[in-house]
XYZ file of C-alpha atoms in Angstrom:
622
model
C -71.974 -17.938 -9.128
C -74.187 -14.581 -9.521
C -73.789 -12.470 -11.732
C -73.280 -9.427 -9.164
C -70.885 -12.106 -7.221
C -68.599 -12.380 -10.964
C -68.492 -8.780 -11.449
C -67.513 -8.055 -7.732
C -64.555 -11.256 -8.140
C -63.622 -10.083 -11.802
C -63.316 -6.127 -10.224
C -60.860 -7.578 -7.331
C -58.785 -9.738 -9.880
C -58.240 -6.142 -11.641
C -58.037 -4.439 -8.200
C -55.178 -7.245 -6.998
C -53.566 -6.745 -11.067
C -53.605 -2.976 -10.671
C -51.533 -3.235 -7.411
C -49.012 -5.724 -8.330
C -48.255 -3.516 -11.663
C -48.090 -0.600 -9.327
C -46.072 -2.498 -6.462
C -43.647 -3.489 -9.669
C -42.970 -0.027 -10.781
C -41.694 0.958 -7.779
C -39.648 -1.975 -7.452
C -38.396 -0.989 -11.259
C -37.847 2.546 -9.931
C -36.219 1.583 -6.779
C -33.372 -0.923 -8.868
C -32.772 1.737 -11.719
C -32.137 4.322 -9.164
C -29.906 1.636 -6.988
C -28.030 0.657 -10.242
C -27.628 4.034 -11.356
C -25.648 4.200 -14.512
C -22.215 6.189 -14.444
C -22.565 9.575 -15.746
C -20.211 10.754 -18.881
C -19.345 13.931 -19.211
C -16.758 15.906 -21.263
C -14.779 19.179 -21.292
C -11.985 21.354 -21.702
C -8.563 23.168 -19.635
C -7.760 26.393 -20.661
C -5.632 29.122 -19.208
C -6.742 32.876 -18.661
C -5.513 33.458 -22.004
C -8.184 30.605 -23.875
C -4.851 28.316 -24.032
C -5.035 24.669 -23.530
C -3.638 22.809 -20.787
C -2.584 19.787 -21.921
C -2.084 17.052 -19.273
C -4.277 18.642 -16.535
C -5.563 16.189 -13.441
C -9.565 16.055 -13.879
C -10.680 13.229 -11.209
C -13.889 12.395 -9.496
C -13.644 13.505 -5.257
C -13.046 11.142 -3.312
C -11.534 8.507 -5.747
C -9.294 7.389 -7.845
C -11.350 8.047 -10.891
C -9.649 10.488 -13.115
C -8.269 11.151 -16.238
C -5.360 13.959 -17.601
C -6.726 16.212 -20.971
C -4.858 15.244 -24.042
C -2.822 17.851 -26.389
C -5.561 20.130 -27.113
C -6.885 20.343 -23.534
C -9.848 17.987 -23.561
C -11.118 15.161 -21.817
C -13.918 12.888 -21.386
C -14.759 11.132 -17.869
C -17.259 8.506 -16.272
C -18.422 9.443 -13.350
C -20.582 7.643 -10.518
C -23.441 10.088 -10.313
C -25.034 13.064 -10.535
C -24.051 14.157 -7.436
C -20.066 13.502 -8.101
C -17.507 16.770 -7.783
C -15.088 16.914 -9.938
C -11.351 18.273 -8.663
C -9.379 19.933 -11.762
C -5.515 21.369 -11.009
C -2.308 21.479 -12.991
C 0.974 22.514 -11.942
C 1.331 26.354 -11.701
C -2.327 26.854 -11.235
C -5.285 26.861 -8.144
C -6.758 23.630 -7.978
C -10.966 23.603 -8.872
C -13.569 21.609 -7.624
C -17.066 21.809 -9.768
C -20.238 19.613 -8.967
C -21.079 18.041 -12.151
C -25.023 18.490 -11.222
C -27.063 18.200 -14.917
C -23.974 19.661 -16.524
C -22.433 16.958 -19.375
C -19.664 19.737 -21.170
C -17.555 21.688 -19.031
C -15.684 25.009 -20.096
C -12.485 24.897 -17.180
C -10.288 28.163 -17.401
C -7.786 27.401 -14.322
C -6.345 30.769 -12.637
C -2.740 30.654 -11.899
C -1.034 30.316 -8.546
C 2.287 32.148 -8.500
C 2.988 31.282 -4.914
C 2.861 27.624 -5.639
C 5.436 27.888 -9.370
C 8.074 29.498 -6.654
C 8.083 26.504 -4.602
C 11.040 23.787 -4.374
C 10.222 20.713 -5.237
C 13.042 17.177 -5.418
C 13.630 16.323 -8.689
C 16.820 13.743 -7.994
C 20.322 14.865 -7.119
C 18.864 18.613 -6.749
C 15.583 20.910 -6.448
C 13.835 22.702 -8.912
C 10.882 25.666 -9.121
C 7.824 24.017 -10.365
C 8.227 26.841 -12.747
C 10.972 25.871 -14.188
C 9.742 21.950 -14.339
C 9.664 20.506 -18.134
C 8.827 17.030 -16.935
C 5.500 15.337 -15.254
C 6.391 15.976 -11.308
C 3.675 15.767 -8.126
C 4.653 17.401 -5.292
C 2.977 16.369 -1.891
C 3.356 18.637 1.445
C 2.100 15.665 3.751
C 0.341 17.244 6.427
C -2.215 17.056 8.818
C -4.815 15.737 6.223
C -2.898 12.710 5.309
C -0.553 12.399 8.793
C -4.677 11.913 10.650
C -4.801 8.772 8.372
C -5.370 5.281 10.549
C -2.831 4.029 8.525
C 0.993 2.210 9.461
C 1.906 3.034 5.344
C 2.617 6.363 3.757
C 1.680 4.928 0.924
C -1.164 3.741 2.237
C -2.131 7.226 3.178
C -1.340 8.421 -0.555
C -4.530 6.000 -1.973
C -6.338 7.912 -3.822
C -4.139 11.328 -3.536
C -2.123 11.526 -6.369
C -3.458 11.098 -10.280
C -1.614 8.355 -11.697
C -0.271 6.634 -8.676
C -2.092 3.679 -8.216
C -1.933 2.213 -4.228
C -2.997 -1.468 -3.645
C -5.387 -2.877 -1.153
C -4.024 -4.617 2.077
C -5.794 -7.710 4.101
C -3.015 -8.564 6.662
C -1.314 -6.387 9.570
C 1.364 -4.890 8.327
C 1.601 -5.215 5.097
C 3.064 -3.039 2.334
C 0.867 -2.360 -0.586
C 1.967 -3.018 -4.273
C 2.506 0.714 -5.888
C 2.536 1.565 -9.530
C 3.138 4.401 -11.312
C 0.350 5.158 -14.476
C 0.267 1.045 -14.952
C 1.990 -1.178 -15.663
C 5.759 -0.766 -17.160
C 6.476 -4.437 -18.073
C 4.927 -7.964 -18.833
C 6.089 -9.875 -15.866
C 8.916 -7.870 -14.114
C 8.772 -5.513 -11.089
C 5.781 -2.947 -10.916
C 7.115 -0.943 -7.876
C 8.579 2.362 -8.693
C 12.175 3.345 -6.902
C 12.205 5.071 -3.558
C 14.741 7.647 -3.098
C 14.762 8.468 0.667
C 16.623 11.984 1.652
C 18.233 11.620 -1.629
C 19.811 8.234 -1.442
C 17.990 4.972 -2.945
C 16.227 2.890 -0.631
C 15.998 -0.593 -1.110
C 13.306 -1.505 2.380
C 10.127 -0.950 2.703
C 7.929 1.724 2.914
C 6.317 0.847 5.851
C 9.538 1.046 7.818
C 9.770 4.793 7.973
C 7.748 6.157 10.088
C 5.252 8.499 8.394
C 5.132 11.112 10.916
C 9.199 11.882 10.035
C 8.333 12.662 6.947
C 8.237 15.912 5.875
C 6.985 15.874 1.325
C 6.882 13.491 -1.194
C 7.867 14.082 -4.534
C 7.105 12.012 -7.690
C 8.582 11.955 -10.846
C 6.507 10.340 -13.109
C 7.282 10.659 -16.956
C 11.022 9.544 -18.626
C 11.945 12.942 -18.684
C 11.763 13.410 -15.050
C 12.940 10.091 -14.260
C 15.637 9.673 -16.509
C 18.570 11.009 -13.795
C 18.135 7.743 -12.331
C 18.537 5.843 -15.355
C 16.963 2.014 -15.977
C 16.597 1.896 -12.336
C 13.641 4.305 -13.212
C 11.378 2.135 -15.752
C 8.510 1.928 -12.828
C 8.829 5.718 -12.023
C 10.293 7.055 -8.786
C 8.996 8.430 -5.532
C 11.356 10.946 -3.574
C 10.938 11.117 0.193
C 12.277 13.875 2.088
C 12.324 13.917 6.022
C 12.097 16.527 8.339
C 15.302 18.214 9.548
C 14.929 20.843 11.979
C 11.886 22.655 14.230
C 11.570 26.823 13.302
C 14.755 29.139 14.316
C 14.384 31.338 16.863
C 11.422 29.670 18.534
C 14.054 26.780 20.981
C 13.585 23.302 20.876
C 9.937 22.339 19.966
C 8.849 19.165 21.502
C 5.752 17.580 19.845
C 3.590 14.569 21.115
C 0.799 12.798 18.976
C -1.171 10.049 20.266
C -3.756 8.163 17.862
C -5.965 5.033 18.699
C -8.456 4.134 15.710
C -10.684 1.054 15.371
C -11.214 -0.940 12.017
C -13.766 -3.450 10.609
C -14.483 -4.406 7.684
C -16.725 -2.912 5.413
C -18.588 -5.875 4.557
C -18.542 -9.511 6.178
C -20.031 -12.943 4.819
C -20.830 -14.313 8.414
C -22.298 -18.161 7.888
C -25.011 -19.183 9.752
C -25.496 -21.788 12.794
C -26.190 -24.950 12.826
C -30.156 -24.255 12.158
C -29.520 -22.548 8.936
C -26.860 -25.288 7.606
C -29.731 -28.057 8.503
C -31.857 -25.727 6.192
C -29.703 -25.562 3.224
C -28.808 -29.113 3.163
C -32.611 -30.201 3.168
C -32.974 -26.838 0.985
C -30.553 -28.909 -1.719
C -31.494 -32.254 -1.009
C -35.528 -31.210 -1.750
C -36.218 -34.452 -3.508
C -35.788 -36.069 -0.060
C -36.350 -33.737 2.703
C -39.780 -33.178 0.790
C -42.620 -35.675 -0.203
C -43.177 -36.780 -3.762
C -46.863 -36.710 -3.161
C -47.740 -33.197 -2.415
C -45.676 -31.942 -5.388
C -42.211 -31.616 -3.285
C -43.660 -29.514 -0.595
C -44.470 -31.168 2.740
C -41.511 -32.471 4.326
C -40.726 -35.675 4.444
C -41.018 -37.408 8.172
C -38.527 -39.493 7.399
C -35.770 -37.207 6.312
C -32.396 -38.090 7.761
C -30.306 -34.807 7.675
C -27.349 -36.522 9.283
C -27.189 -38.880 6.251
C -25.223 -35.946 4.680
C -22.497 -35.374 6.930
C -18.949 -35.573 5.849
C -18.009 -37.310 9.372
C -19.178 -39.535 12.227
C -18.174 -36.923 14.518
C -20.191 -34.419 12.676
C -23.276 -36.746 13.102
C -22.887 -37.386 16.608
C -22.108 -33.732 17.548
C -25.326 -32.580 16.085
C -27.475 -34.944 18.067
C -25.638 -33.952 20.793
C -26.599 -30.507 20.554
C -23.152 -29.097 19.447
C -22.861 -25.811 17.765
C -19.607 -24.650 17.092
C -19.666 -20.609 15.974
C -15.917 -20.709 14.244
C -16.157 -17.556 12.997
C -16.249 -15.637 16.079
C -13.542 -17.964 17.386
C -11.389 -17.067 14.698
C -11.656 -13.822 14.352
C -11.081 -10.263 16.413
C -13.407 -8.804 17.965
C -11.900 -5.372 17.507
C -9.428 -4.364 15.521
C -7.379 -1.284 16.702
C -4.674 0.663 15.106
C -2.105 2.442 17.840
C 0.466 5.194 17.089
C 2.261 7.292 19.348
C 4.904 9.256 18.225
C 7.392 11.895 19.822
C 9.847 14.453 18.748
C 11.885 16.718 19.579
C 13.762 19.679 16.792
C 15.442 22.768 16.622
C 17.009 24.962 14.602
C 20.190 27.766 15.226
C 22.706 29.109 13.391
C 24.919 26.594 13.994
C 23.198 23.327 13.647
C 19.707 22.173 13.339
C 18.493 18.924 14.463
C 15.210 16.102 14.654
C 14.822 13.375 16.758
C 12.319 11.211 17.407
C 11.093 8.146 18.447
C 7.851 5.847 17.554
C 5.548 3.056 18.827
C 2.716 1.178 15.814
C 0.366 -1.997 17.000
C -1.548 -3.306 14.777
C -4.422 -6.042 15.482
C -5.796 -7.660 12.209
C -8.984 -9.460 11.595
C -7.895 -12.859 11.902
C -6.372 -14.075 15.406
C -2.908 -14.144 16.198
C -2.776 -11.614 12.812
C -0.979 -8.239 14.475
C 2.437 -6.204 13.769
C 4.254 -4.014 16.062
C 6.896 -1.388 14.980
C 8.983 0.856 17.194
C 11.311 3.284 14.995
C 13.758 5.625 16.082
C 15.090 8.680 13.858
C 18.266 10.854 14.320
C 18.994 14.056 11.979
C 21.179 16.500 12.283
C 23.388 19.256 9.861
C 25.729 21.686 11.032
C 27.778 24.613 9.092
C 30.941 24.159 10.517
C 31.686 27.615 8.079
C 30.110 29.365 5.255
C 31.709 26.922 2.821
C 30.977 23.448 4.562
C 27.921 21.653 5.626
C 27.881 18.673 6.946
C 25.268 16.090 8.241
C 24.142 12.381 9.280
C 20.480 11.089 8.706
C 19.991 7.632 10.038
C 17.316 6.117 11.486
C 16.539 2.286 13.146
C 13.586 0.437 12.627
C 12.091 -2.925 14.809
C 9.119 -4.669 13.306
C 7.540 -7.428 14.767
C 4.999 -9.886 12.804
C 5.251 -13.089 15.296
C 1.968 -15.058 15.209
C 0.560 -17.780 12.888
C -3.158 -16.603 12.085
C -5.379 -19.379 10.451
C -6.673 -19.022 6.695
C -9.656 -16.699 6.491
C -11.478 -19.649 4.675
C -11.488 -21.310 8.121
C -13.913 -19.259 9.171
C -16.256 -20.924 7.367
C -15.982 -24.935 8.724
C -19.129 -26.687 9.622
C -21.056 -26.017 12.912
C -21.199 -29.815 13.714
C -17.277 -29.840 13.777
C -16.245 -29.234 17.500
C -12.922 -27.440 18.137
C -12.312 -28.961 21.676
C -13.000 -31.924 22.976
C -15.220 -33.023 25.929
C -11.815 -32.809 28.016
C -11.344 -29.027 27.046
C -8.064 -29.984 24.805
C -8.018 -28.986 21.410
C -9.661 -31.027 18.825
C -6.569 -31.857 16.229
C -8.345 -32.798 13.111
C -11.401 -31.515 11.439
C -13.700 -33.716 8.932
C -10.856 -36.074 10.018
C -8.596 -34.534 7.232
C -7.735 -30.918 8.079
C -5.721 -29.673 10.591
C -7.898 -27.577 13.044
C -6.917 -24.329 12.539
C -6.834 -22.842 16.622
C -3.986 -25.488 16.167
C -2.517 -23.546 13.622
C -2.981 -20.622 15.796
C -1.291 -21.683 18.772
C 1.979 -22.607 16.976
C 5.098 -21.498 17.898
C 6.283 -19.098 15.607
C 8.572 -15.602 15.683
C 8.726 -12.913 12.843
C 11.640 -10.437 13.302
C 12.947 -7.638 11.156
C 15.197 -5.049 12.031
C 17.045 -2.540 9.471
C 19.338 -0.027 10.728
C 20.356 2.827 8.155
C 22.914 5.733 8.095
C 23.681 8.661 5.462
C 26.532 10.660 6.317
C 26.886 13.768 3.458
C 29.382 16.651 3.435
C 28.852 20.262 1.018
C 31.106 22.214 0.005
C 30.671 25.703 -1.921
C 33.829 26.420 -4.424
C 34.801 29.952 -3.708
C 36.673 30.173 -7.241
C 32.968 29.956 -9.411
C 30.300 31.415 -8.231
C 27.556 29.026 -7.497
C 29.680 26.025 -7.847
C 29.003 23.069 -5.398
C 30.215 19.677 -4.631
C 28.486 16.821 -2.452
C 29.395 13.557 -1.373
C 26.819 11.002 0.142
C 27.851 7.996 1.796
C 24.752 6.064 3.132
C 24.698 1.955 4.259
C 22.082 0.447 5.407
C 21.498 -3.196 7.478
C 18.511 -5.293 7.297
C 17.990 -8.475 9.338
C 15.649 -10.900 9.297
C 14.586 -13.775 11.769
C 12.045 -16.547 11.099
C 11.300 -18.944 13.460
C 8.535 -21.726 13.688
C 7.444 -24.738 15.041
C 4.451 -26.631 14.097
C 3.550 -29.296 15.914
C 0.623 -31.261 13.826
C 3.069 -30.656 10.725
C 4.296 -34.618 9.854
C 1.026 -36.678 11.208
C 1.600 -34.319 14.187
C 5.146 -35.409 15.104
C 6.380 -31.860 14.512
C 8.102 -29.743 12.093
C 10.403 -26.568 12.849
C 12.406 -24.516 11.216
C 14.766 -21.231 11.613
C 16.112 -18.843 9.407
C 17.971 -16.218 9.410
C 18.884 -13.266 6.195
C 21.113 -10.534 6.439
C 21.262 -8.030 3.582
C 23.907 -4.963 3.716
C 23.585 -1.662 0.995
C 26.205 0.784 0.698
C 26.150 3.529 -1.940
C 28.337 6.659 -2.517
C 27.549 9.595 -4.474
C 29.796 12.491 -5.968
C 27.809 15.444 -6.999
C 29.206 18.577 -8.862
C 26.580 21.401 -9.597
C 26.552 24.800 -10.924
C 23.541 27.309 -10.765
C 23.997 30.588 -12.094
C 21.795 33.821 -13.689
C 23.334 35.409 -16.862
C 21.922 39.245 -17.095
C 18.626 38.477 -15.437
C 17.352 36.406 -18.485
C 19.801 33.107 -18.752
C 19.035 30.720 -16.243
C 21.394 27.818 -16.189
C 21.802 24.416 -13.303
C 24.323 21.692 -14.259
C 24.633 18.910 -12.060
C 27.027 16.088 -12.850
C 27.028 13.011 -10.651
C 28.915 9.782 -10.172
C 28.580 6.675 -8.171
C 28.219 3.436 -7.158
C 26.852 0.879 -5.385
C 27.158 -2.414 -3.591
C 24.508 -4.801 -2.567
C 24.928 -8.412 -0.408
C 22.561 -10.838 0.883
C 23.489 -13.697 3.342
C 20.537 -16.547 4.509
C 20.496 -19.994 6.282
C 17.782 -21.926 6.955
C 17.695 -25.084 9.199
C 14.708 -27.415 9.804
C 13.909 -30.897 11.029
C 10.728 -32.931 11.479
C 9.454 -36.197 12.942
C 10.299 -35.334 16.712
C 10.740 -37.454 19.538
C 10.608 -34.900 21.916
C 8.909 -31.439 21.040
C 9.645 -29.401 24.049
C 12.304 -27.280 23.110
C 10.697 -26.304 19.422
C 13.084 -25.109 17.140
C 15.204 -24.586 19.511
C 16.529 -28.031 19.506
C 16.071 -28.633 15.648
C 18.671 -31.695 16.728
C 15.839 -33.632 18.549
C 14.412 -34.506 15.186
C 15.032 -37.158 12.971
C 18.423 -37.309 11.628
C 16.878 -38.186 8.345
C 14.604 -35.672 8.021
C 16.777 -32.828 8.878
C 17.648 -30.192 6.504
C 20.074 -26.985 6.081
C 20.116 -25.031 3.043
C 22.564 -21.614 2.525
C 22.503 -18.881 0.020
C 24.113 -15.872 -0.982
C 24.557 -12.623 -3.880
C 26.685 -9.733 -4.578
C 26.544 -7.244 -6.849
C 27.432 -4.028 -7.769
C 26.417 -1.176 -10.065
C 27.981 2.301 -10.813
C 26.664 4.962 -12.423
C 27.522 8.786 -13.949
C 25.015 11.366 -15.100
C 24.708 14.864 -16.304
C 21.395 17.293 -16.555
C 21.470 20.325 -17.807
C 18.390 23.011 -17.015
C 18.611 26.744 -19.274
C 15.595 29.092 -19.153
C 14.988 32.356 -21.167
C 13.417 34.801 -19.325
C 11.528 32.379 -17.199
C 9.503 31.096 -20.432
C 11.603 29.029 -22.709
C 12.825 26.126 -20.947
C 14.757 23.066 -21.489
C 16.017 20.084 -19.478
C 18.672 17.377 -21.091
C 19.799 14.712 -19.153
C 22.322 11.922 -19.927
C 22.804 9.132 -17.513
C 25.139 5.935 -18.227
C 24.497 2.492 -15.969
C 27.047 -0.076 -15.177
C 25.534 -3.353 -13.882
C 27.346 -6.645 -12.706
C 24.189 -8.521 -13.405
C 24.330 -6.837 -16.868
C 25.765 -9.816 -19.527
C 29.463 -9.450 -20.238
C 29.033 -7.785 -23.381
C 26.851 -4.850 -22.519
C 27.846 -4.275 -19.053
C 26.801 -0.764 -19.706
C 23.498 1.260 -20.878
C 23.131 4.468 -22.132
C 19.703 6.305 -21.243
C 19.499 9.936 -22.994
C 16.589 12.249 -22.319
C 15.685 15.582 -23.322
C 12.344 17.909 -22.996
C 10.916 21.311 -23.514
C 8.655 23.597 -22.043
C 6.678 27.016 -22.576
């Protein structure tokens, strides 16, 4: 070589290094701006006075990142970038929003809202200002933000919406997320905090009541607020109220809402066809798809892919050209989300009244995955005279999750297996082991739950002591559930079926005395004293039978099976709990406050010794 010919070569090898390094750097730039570090930043909540506000909500928009400032008003968050906003509020005062921008230390004075610290909010057996609150209490108007939700759940719709309440993901129709209230209360017992619907326990599920009925959503998160219902109250307790009545004056007010969303997920793992599994197996078998020779990179002629196969049908399908795309036969193609709703409501003097009626489908991701719900709601109070009030709340729920979907990990079964056969018939076995799952899919099965609840309530207002009221409650609820289901490849494919049916019945009664009164425009006092109890029973029978001679009836004729493989099983509980509890509320002048509440439980389940528990609990405020 020349010398001008090494000096031109050595100048490209430099060119060709140059451009790599510079090709590199803005890889390097491109990954540390993708895998942007979170961004810390610190701060303090003070009041228009240069007071802090201890236990004010600072979370990132958008999320559920957020933290509350300790005793002397600080706090310290990680946030996901630059770019984040910040949302600060605190009971009593307008909620903020600041973007965080290059700013690492923030200086928060919050401005207070006196229009909100007027405002009612459901504290348990009663309503309180948010003024006058000593405890930790979030009160939630649900409205049009969360009611335009795509979602069957309230608390679906409160992910993300409320510091401290932590919402679960779902992956099926229809089901009810796990709640929590600031983590978790106990090692390995129940997480879910108690639901108090229009002031009686509820002991359903969430996603029974239709979220368009419901009118706010309190929760009472600390021990202080909690404490009127007692160790039912570890996990924290969410208060649902319902709507009761349209606006007076304005006549009956009929409303109509029709929503129809689509879903998908935000990410999917789709596997490839039968090309790109021929790759990957010769990909992982390199030392013989490829020749030894040429350093392991030519293939090798003689290569024989099918040699890897789990199955002789596998083999044989692939050289006949078979190409089986199970995810798209096991899964939607859209997934769709349909609510209608409608209600009529009025208020008079006299009486003031909601109805309403509504329709939820639901179509998962998987096949034969969906859930249908039609509910039904009647309430209605009437003043029969300036001392008595009386009213009934009860509402009726039908849920419907019929359908055996196949495991999501189905989705992912070889190419080469075929799901029918030449004949057009269902294939019954895959890899000669596993049930096929469009098998699974067309099995017989029904899923049936219907719970049908009533609260009848009466108030009276003492005429001897002014402010003095009494309430009784008297709410009972039925739930009953039907499962059904025949499988007919269960038992070397000579069938299995079962049915079973649970019936669970709740009845609760509630005395409440209360007394609210202002002493010479500066003593505030509210007593409420309460006692009650309650009764809960469960009744369930399942049948099944297997090995069947003759499958047409299903579990319909569990008889048909054989007599040695048939099966019935019963079971049943009672029990019973009553209760008493006392809260007293004083204020000073609207500043010094106090709340001191006593409640005492009485459980059956409790051992015979210590059939009762004492839970005392007592807090201040400034």
């Amino acid at each position: 070589m020349s010398k001008k010919n090494y000096w031109a070569s050595l100048h490209l090898k430099q060119a060709f290094v140059c451009m790599l390094f510079f090709v590199m750097m803005l890889n390097s730039s491109y990954a540390f701006n993708f895998y942007e570090q979170d961004v810390p930043i610190t701060g303090t909540v003070t009041d228009e006075n240069g007071m802090p506000l201890p236990g004010a909500n600072i979370f990132e928009k958008g999320t559920t990142n957020g933290v509350q400032t300790g005793f002397d008003g600080e706090f310290s968050l990680d946030v996901s970038s630059r770019d984040a906003i910040i949302v600060v509020s605190f009971l009593g005062y307008k909620e903020q929003e600041f973007p965080v921008g290059n700013k690492s230390d923030f200086n928060i004075i919050l401005e207070e809202d006196q229009s909100s610290l007027n405002e009612v909010v459901v504290v348990g057996y009663g309503t309180q200002k948010k003024k006058d609150l000593t405890g930790a209490v979030t009160s939630i108007d649900v409205g049009n933000d969360l009611k335009s939700q795509p979602n069957i759940s309230i608390a679906q719709s409160l992910q993300g919406a409320v510091p401290g309440l932590n919402v679960g993901q779902v992956n099926e129709a229809g089901q009810e997320p796990d709640l929590s209230i600031r983590g978790r209360t106990s090692l390995s017992g129940a997480q879910n905090p108690l639901i108090v619907l229009d002031q009686v326990i509820f002991r359903g599920n969430l996603i029974d009541i239709n979220p368009n009925d419901i009118k706010s959503i309190d929760i009472l998160k600390d021990n202080s607020a909690a404490a009127v219902y007692g160790s039912q109250a570890a996990n924290g307790v969410i208060i649902i109220t319902t709507k009761s009545s349209g606006k007076r004056g304005e006549g009956p007010q009929i409303t109509f809402s029709s929503k129809y969303s689509l879903q998908s997920p935000t990410k999917e793992l789709r596997p490839g066809d039968g090309e790109y599994f021929v790759d990957i197996i010769s990909q992982h078998e390199w030392r013989e798809s490829r020749t030894e020779e040429s350093g392991f990179i030519e293939p090798n002629p003689d290569f024989d892919v099918t040699s890897f196969f789990k199955t002789n049908e596998e083999k044989e399908n692939y050289l006949n050209g078979v190409d089986t795309d199970w995810f798209d036969l096991l899964t939607n193609e859209s997934m769709f989300v349909n609510n209608q709703n409608l209600s009529i409501s009025n208020r008079t003097d006299a009486a003031n009244y909601f109805i309403s009626l509504g329709y939820t489908n639901q179509e998962g991701y998987m096949i034969n995955e969906g859930y249908e719900r039609l509910n039904g709601r009647i309430n209605i109070d009437s003043d029969i005279a300036d001392w008595l009030k009386v009213g009934v709340q009860a509402y009726a729920t039908l849920s419907d999750y019929s359908g055996q979907s196949p495991s999501p990990d189905s989705r992912y079964i070889m190419p080469f297996e075929a799901a029918y056969t030449e004949d057009g018939e269902l294939n019954k076995l895959i890899e000669n082991t596993f049930v096929n799952p469009l098998v699974t899919a067309h099995s017989d099965n029904k899923d049936l739950r219907q719970t049908i609840s009533g609260n009848i309530y009466a108030e009276l207002k003492l005429p001897f002591i002014e402010g003095l009221k009494y309430r009784i409650n008297a709410a009972d609820t039925q739930v009953t559930n039907r499962y059904y289901s025949f499988q007919p490849y269960a038992n070397n494919f000579q069938g299995y079926g079962s049915k079973y049916s649970g019936f669970e019945n709740n009845f609760s009664m509630d005395n409440r005395l209360s007394f609210t009164r202002t002493f010479n425009k500066v003593h505030d006092i509210d007593v409420t004293a309460v006692y009650g109890i309650e009764k809960r029973k469960f009744d369930g029978f399942t049948a099944a039978s297997s090995v069947f001679v003759n499958d047409v009836l299903g579990y319909n004729a569990l008889e048909l099976g054989d007599s040695e493989q048939q099966s019935a099983e019963s079971s049943a509980w009672e029990e019973r709990s009553l209760f008493t509890m006392a809260r007293l509320f004083y204020s000073f002048k609207d500043r010094y406050l106090f709340t001191g509440t006593f409640r005492r439980d009485g459980f059956s389940g409790f051992s015979e010794k210590n059939k009762f528990g004492n839970f005392p609990s007592a807090s201040v405020g400034w």
